[in-house]
Amino acid sequence: MNIILAGGGAFGIKHLDGIKNIDAVNVIALVGRRAEPTQQLAKDYNIDFATTQLEEALALKEADAVILCTPTQMHAAQAIQAMQAGKHVQIEIPLADSLKDAEKVLATQKETGLICMVGHTRRFNPSHQYIHNKIKAGELSIQQMDVQTYFFRRSNINAKGEPRSWTDHLLWHHAAHTVDLFQYQTGEKIIAANIIEGPPHAELGIAMDMSIQMKTQTGKILTLSLSFNNDGPLGTFFRYICDNGTYIARYDELVTGREEVVDVSQVDVSLNGIELQDREFFAAISEGREPNSSVAQVLPCYEWLHKLEQQLA
């Protein structure tokens, strides 16, 4: 299988590193914003074709699929462009920064019949898979998810500490991980939600602090705190308060509420959530099936992000 990767930033590199561990999958083209660093990254990963124009890569007949790790504001248009060029698509989270654009992507997926998957990595982290498997087996029932998504940011930088060409967003990007995971883990529809946010940053123009609360049809609740003002520890921490135990997930690691380590090494073939996400994308293409985290499956998340945005308005 031949892949185009668009976006050579922090998460593009995470995908390149993950794909190296997957047999019979080759990245044959790299698309970036600036020619020189794109060419250097292509050289570092033995990719023959490097360009700053997505359409040039999409013209490669031997390319089967595209992974988009480009700025959020470009996701929807590029996903539609790729599917119209006959390529399967995986879009790094978020799918879009508006419900209208998210719905356009789903409409194109239905028209073309191609695989279109969104990078909701929390569905694939072994820590969250462990919890999901216990819920499916009837061993756990979530009462509350208490989630903290914390960064310390004073300028427009990415996960590598490098300047960004676009502005990140707590609601449409970081909250999307948790809102989707809450629905996925509970298996229930959200019936109520509230949001409040702090003042916007003078230069970045985005809220630096946000709080979201949600409730499902049987009363399971989510409490989500997000901040760009938190000076450590950094990252996202998920506390699952259940009827039969408490667990804390830190990316691919899991402990009990008493900080006892839970062995998740046998949950899947890797401990790398990004690699597992990519494996699902490639398997769905090979098997001709809907992937976990398909655009259709995650659309309810973006419907709720839209409703929350309307509350703020």
Short mmCIF file of C-alpha atoms in Angstrom, two decimals:
data_model
loop_
_atom_site.label_atom_id
_atom_site.label_comp_id
_atom_site.label_asym_id
_atom_site.label_seq_id
_atom_site.Cartn_x
_atom_site.Cartn_y
_atom_site.Cartn_z
CA MET A 1 0.00 0.00 0.00
CA ASN A 2 1.38 3.40 -0.99
CA ILE A 3 0.73 6.43 1.18
CA ILE A 4 0.98 10.20 0.78
CA LEU A 5 1.67 12.06 4.03
CA ALA A 6 0.77 15.75 4.06
CA GLY A 7 2.19 17.84 6.89
CA GLY A 8 5.68 17.23 8.22
CA GLY A 9 5.19 18.79 11.66
CA ALA A 10 5.16 17.11 15.06
CA PHE A 11 2.30 14.71 14.32
CA GLY A 12 3.38 14.01 10.76
CA ILE A 13 6.64 12.69 12.21
CA LYS A 14 4.70 10.55 14.72
CA HIS A 15 2.89 8.92 11.79
CA LEU A 16 6.14 8.40 9.86
CA ASP A 17 7.68 6.70 12.88
CA GLY A 18 4.61 4.51 13.38
CA ILE A 19 4.39 3.46 9.74
CA LYS A 20 8.00 2.24 9.85
CA ASN A 21 6.73 -0.61 12.05
CA ILE A 22 3.96 -1.69 9.65
CA ASP A 23 4.76 -4.24 6.94
CA ALA A 24 3.87 -3.67 3.28
CA VAL A 25 3.05 0.03 3.73
CA ASN A 26 5.26 2.65 2.10
CA VAL A 27 5.15 6.44 2.28
CA ILE A 28 5.91 7.44 -1.31
CA ALA A 29 5.25 11.19 -1.13
CA LEU A 30 5.62 13.93 1.46
CA VAL A 31 3.80 17.25 1.24
CA GLY A 32 4.91 20.23 3.31
CA ARG A 33 4.47 23.98 3.54
CA ARG A 34 8.11 24.89 2.93
CA ALA A 35 10.27 23.22 0.28
CA GLU A 36 13.61 22.94 2.07
CA PRO A 37 12.51 21.33 5.36
CA THR A 38 10.07 19.08 3.45
CA GLN A 39 12.87 17.83 1.22
CA GLN A 40 15.11 17.24 4.25
CA LEU A 41 12.42 15.29 6.11
CA ALA A 42 11.76 13.21 2.98
CA LYS A 43 15.48 12.43 2.80
CA ASP A 44 15.55 11.47 6.49
CA TYR A 45 12.72 8.95 5.93
CA ASN A 46 13.81 7.73 2.47
CA ILE A 47 10.79 9.21 0.72
CA ASP A 48 11.49 9.82 -2.96
CA PHE A 49 8.88 12.48 -3.74
CA ALA A 50 8.63 15.78 -1.84
CA THR A 51 6.45 18.73 -2.78
CA THR A 52 4.69 21.79 -1.38
CA GLN A 53 1.59 21.12 -3.52
CA LEU A 54 -0.91 18.46 -2.44
CA GLU A 55 -2.36 18.18 -5.94
CA GLU A 56 1.05 17.09 -7.29
CA ALA A 57 1.13 14.18 -4.84
CA LEU A 58 -2.53 13.28 -5.52
CA ALA A 59 -1.64 12.96 -9.22
CA LEU A 60 0.56 9.95 -8.40
CA LYS A 61 -1.45 7.02 -9.74
CA GLU A 62 0.38 4.53 -7.51
CA ALA A 63 -0.75 6.33 -4.33
CA ASP A 64 -3.61 4.55 -2.54
CA ALA A 65 -4.29 6.83 0.41
CA VAL A 66 -3.47 10.12 2.13
CA ILE A 67 -2.80 10.95 5.77
CA LEU A 68 -3.47 14.62 6.48
CA CYS A 69 -1.43 16.17 9.31
CA THR A 70 -1.91 19.69 8.03
CA PRO A 71 -3.35 22.74 9.86
CA THR A 72 -6.88 22.27 11.20
CA GLN A 73 -8.33 24.93 8.90
CA MET A 74 -7.24 22.91 5.84
CA HIS A 75 -8.52 19.47 6.89
CA ALA A 76 -11.99 19.47 5.36
CA ALA A 77 -11.06 20.96 1.98
CA GLN A 78 -8.02 18.70 1.62
CA ALA A 79 -9.94 15.58 2.62
CA ILE A 80 -12.58 16.34 -0.01
CA GLN A 81 -9.85 17.05 -2.59
CA ALA A 82 -8.14 13.74 -1.82
CA MET A 83 -11.33 11.66 -2.03
CA GLN A 84 -12.29 13.35 -5.29
CA ALA A 85 -8.86 12.28 -6.56
CA GLY A 86 -9.77 8.67 -5.67
CA LYS A 87 -7.65 8.35 -2.53
CA HIS A 88 -8.66 6.97 0.86
CA VAL A 89 -8.10 9.53 3.63
CA GLN A 90 -7.12 9.64 7.26
CA ILE A 91 -7.47 13.11 8.77
CA GLU A 92 -5.59 13.99 11.92
CA ILE A 93 -7.89 15.30 14.64
CA PRO A 94 -9.91 17.46 14.32
CA LEU A 95 -11.98 16.56 11.27
CA ALA A 96 -12.82 20.25 10.78
CA ASP A 97 -13.30 23.46 12.74
CA SER A 98 -17.00 23.75 11.89
CA LEU A 99 -19.94 21.34 11.71
CA LYS A 100 -20.77 22.52 8.20
CA ASP A 101 -17.35 21.49 6.91
CA ALA A 102 -17.45 18.19 8.80
CA GLU A 103 -20.77 17.37 7.15
CA LYS A 104 -19.30 18.17 3.72
CA VAL A 105 -16.53 15.62 4.33
CA LEU A 106 -19.08 12.96 5.29
CA ALA A 107 -21.16 13.73 2.19
CA THR A 108 -18.08 13.28 -0.03
CA GLN A 109 -17.21 10.02 1.70
CA LYS A 110 -20.71 8.70 1.00
CA GLU A 111 -20.55 9.85 -2.63
CA THR A 112 -17.17 8.24 -3.31
CA GLY A 113 -17.48 5.15 -1.10
CA LEU A 114 -13.85 5.57 -0.06
CA ILE A 115 -12.46 5.05 3.45
CA CYS A 116 -12.42 8.29 5.43
CA MET A 117 -11.15 8.04 8.99
CA VAL A 118 -10.39 10.67 11.62
CA GLY A 119 -7.44 10.45 13.99
CA HIS A 120 -9.28 10.16 17.29
CA THR A 121 -6.25 8.48 18.83
CA ARG A 122 -7.78 7.91 22.26
CA ARG A 123 -9.92 5.12 20.78
CA PHE A 124 -6.66 3.31 19.98
CA ASN A 125 -4.40 3.98 22.98
CA PRO A 126 -3.99 0.62 24.81
CA SER A 127 -4.96 2.30 28.10
CA HIS A 128 -8.37 3.32 26.75
CA GLN A 129 -8.78 0.05 24.84
CA TYR A 130 -8.32 -1.80 28.14
CA ILE A 131 -11.19 0.17 29.68
CA HIS A 132 -13.34 -0.26 26.56
CA ASN A 133 -12.85 -4.04 26.59
CA LYS A 134 -13.92 -4.23 30.25
CA ILE A 135 -17.02 -2.16 29.52
CA LYS A 136 -17.95 -4.40 26.58
CA ALA A 137 -17.46 -7.47 28.78
CA GLY A 138 -19.86 -6.02 31.36
CA GLU A 139 -17.13 -5.69 34.01
CA LEU A 140 -17.21 -1.88 34.26
CA SER A 141 -19.75 0.90 33.97
CA ILE A 142 -18.58 4.51 33.89
CA GLN A 143 -20.14 6.84 36.43
CA GLN A 144 -17.97 9.85 35.66
CA MET A 145 -15.03 10.74 33.45
CA ASP A 146 -12.92 13.52 34.92
CA VAL A 147 -10.44 14.78 32.33
CA GLN A 148 -7.71 17.41 32.41
CA THR A 149 -6.10 18.66 29.18
CA TYR A 150 -3.27 20.97 30.16
CA PHE A 151 -0.56 22.87 28.29
CA PHE A 152 1.59 25.90 28.97
CA ARG A 153 1.54 28.16 25.93
CA ARG A 154 2.50 31.79 25.51
CA SER A 155 3.15 31.78 21.75
CA ASN A 156 2.01 29.86 18.69
CA ILE A 157 4.17 26.71 18.89
CA ASN A 158 3.61 23.02 18.16
CA ALA A 159 4.30 19.87 20.18
CA LYS A 160 7.97 20.02 19.15
CA GLY A 161 8.30 23.58 20.43
CA GLU A 162 8.51 24.97 16.89
CA PRO A 163 6.52 27.97 15.54
CA ARG A 164 3.13 27.15 14.00
CA SER A 165 1.67 28.71 10.87
CA TRP A 166 -1.85 28.39 12.34
CA THR A 167 -3.60 28.76 15.69
CA ASP A 168 -4.68 25.78 17.79
CA HIS A 169 -8.04 25.70 19.61
CA LEU A 170 -9.15 24.19 22.91
CA LEU A 171 -12.72 23.43 21.76
CA TRP A 172 -12.40 22.24 18.16
CA HIS A 173 -9.15 20.34 18.67
CA HIS A 174 -8.40 19.33 22.24
CA ALA A 175 -11.96 18.93 23.51
CA ALA A 176 -12.75 16.79 20.45
CA HIS A 177 -10.55 13.99 21.83
CA THR A 178 -12.52 13.77 25.06
CA VAL A 179 -16.04 14.45 23.77
CA ASP A 180 -15.67 11.62 21.25
CA LEU A 181 -14.07 9.29 23.80
CA PHE A 182 -16.87 9.93 26.32
CA GLN A 183 -19.50 8.88 23.78
CA TYR A 184 -17.38 5.94 22.58
CA GLN A 185 -16.68 4.56 26.06
CA THR A 186 -20.18 5.00 27.46
CA GLY A 187 -21.90 3.88 24.25
CA GLU A 188 -24.61 6.42 25.00
CA LYS A 189 -25.93 9.63 23.51
CA ILE A 190 -25.20 12.91 25.23
CA ILE A 191 -28.39 14.68 26.29
CA ALA A 192 -27.04 17.80 28.02
CA ALA A 193 -23.88 19.89 27.91
CA ASN A 194 -22.52 23.16 29.27
CA ILE A 195 -19.43 25.21 28.53
CA ILE A 196 -17.68 28.25 29.94
CA GLU A 197 -14.41 29.83 28.85
CA GLY A 198 -11.92 32.36 30.11
CA PRO A 199 -10.85 35.56 28.34
CA PRO A 200 -9.11 35.37 24.94
CA HIS A 201 -5.35 35.76 24.65
CA ALA A 202 -4.39 39.23 23.47
CA GLU A 203 -2.24 37.96 20.57
CA LEU A 204 -3.51 34.45 19.82
CA GLY A 205 -7.17 35.46 19.94
CA ILE A 206 -8.29 32.18 21.52
CA ALA A 207 -9.59 31.31 24.99
CA MET A 208 -6.77 30.00 27.16
CA ASP A 209 -9.04 28.25 29.69
CA MET A 210 -12.24 26.26 29.23
CA SER A 211 -14.55 23.98 31.20
CA ILE A 212 -17.07 21.55 29.71
CA GLN A 213 -19.65 19.35 31.44
CA MET A 214 -21.74 16.64 29.73
CA LYS A 215 -24.36 14.07 30.65
CA THR A 216 -25.59 10.92 28.89
CA GLN A 217 -29.10 9.52 28.74
CA THR A 218 -28.54 7.28 31.81
CA GLY A 219 -26.78 9.94 33.86
CA LYS A 220 -23.11 9.27 33.20
CA ILE A 221 -21.23 12.56 33.39
CA LEU A 222 -18.10 14.13 31.97
CA THR A 223 -16.12 16.92 33.59
CA LEU A 224 -13.46 18.33 31.26
CA SER A 225 -10.99 21.07 32.15
CA LEU A 226 -8.75 22.53 29.42
CA SER A 227 -6.00 25.13 29.79
CA PHE A 228 -3.09 26.68 27.92
CA ASN A 229 -2.09 28.36 31.21
CA ASN A 230 -1.09 25.29 33.23
CA ASP A 231 2.63 25.16 33.99
CA GLY A 232 2.95 21.40 34.43
CA PRO A 233 2.35 18.57 34.40
CA LEU A 234 1.49 18.78 30.71
CA GLY A 235 -0.75 16.51 28.66
CA THR A 236 -4.18 14.93 29.05
CA PHE A 237 -5.12 12.83 32.05
CA PHE A 238 -8.30 10.73 32.10
CA ARG A 239 -9.82 9.56 35.38
CA TYR A 240 -12.45 6.86 34.89
CA ILE A 241 -14.66 6.67 37.98
CA CYS A 242 -16.61 3.44 37.55
CA ASP A 243 -18.98 1.22 39.50
CA ASN A 244 -16.24 -1.36 39.91
CA GLY A 245 -12.97 0.52 40.17
CA THR A 246 -11.19 3.75 39.28
CA TYR A 247 -8.57 4.05 36.57
CA ILE A 248 -6.30 6.86 35.38
CA ALA A 249 -5.13 6.82 31.75
CA ARG A 250 -2.10 8.82 30.71
CA TYR A 251 -1.84 8.32 26.95
CA ASP A 252 -0.67 4.71 26.51
CA GLU A 253 -0.20 4.07 30.25
CA LEU A 254 -2.84 3.05 32.80
CA VAL A 255 -2.92 2.94 36.60
CA THR A 256 -5.64 2.33 39.16
CA GLY A 257 -6.98 5.12 41.31
CA ARG A 258 -4.39 4.01 43.88
CA GLU A 259 -1.58 4.44 41.33
CA GLU A 260 -1.11 0.69 40.84
CA VAL A 261 0.27 0.01 37.35
CA VAL A 262 -2.04 -1.89 35.02
CA ASP A 263 -0.28 -4.04 32.40
CA VAL A 264 -1.67 -3.06 29.00
CA SER A 265 1.16 -4.60 26.97
CA GLN A 266 -1.07 -7.44 25.71
CA VAL A 267 -4.04 -5.28 24.70
CA ASP A 268 -2.80 -4.80 21.13
CA VAL A 269 0.22 -5.39 18.90
CA SER A 270 1.84 -2.09 19.95
CA LEU A 271 1.83 0.40 22.79
CA ASN A 272 1.90 3.30 20.31
CA GLY A 273 -1.58 4.76 19.82
CA ILE A 274 -0.67 6.55 16.58
CA GLU A 275 0.74 3.34 15.10
CA LEU A 276 -2.40 1.42 16.11
CA GLN A 277 -4.57 4.14 14.56
CA ASP A 278 -2.63 3.81 11.29
CA ARG A 279 -2.87 0.02 11.39
CA GLU A 280 -6.67 0.32 11.61
CA PHE A 281 -6.73 2.70 8.64
CA PHE A 282 -4.66 0.39 6.44
CA ALA A 283 -6.59 -2.72 7.56
CA ALA A 284 -9.93 -1.08 6.74
CA ILE A 285 -8.69 -0.25 3.24
CA SER A 286 -7.38 -3.80 2.68
CA GLU A 287 -10.54 -5.42 4.04
CA GLY A 288 -12.98 -2.98 2.43
CA ARG A 289 -14.76 -2.17 5.70
CA GLU A 290 -15.65 0.84 7.81
CA PRO A 291 -12.82 1.71 10.20
CA ASN A 292 -13.13 2.44 13.87
CA SER A 293 -13.19 6.27 14.07
CA SER A 294 -14.70 6.68 10.61
CA VAL A 295 -15.98 10.14 9.75
CA ALA A 296 -19.53 8.84 10.19
CA GLN A 297 -18.79 7.46 13.66
CA VAL A 298 -17.17 10.65 14.98
CA LEU A 299 -19.62 13.17 13.47
CA PRO A 300 -21.73 13.26 16.70
CA CYS A 301 -18.67 14.68 18.46
CA TYR A 302 -18.56 17.61 16.04
CA GLU A 303 -22.29 18.13 16.36
CA TRP A 304 -21.78 18.67 20.09
CA LEU A 305 -18.75 20.93 19.57
CA HIS A 306 -20.99 23.03 17.34
CA LYS A 307 -23.70 23.18 20.01
CA LEU A 308 -21.11 24.19 22.61
CA GLU A 309 -19.76 26.89 20.33
CA GLN A 310 -23.31 28.19 19.92
CA GLN A 311 -23.62 28.37 23.70
CA LEU A 312 -20.51 30.54 23.87
CA ALA A 313 -21.90 32.77 21.12
#
